[in-house]
Amino acid sequence: VKSKENTELDENTKEIEGLISKYGLVLLIFFIFIGGLALNLTPCVYPLIPITISYFGSQSEGKTSKLFIHGLLYVLGMSLMYSVVGVVTALTGALFGNLMQNPFVIIIIAAIFIILSLSLFGVYEFTVPQFLMNLAGGAQQGYFGSFFMGLTMGIVAAPCIGPFVLGLVTYVAAMRNVFLGFILFFAMSLGLGLPYLILALFSGKIKSLPRSGEWMEAVKHIFGLILVIMAIYFLRPLLPFAYRDIVIPISLIIGSLILLIFDKNGKKLKVFYFVKSILLILTVLFSVYLLIPEKESTKINWTKYDENLILEAKKQNNKLIIDVWADWCIPCKEFETITFKDPKVIQKMNEFKCFKMDFTNTNDENVIKFKEKYKIVGVPTIIIY
């Protein structure tokens, strides 16, 4: 939350400076690592969990030693990309997560999810070209794929920002020290990625469950559906605004019904088939619930940001709230679905003129002007007058 008086270094940045002067760089790196670990407690990382389990669950054999290597390469790939994206973004003054509003990047990520999902549906086996395996020193099948998947997840994780990351971004931008910035972001992303190494090892349990057979194919198909839904999720910013909120529920309904009606794998195991059917039915019912329009009385009266309306409201001495958001920003959605739906919050915000500034397209001229005027480091940002 920013006030109308902005400074180059905010309180989060000053806290980082204070940690360096008090504890030194080594302990700072440790604190940053713990901070990255704590980011896994935020909702912005939830979409990565099913992807991680489904990807590593589809790896061959499920041996702990091989899964550990797969998980380590995955984490290193995510850490490398997250570090590069964070440092480049900070030093260029661009928004953290800018890549996720680039249509080409979005399409590439969605295509990767679709390709991986097709392998889980049995269309083909996901393998790495021989020349890449040779470059990797004769690595086992899929090792390079794990590292590449980690690089992709680094981009996906970029919009998952919070005050901790914003403070780090601002600090690196102010210091203009590429090496320091890379080290700090790498430490943070290692903390962020550590649970995924554990998830990689846990996914091996899927392969080691007894009586593997048709039921495993059913599990793979469910994981494949999850990857398809994630592909659609990342394509949402490219869709017309009117369809963005309904495309995922509709896709879940269609996908769940297809698996429920046509996928008979695992039917011989009555308990498994029953649990699978119940989960798919609940998914359909929940998706239908998401399609039900909300009551107008439960909404805040938002107005699209307009500089003239802001000036007019200031002249009338109105209290103002400007919500700076982007469609690719997952924490922005948390505000929308939790904070701004709380009855007490709605009641209090009725005292304000409420405006929304859309940062989905950060190349837009109005967005660039707004960003420079208010010194926006990242989204979500809430400006209160």
Coordinates of C-alpha atoms in Angstrom, one line a residue, residues 75 86 103 220 266 295:
V75 CA 14.7 -26.7 -8.5
G86 CA 14.2 -10.9 -10.9
P103 CA 1.6 -13.2 -25.7
K220 CA -2.2 -40.1 -15.2
G266 CA -9.3 -48.7 -12.8
K295 CA -25.3 -10.8 -6.2

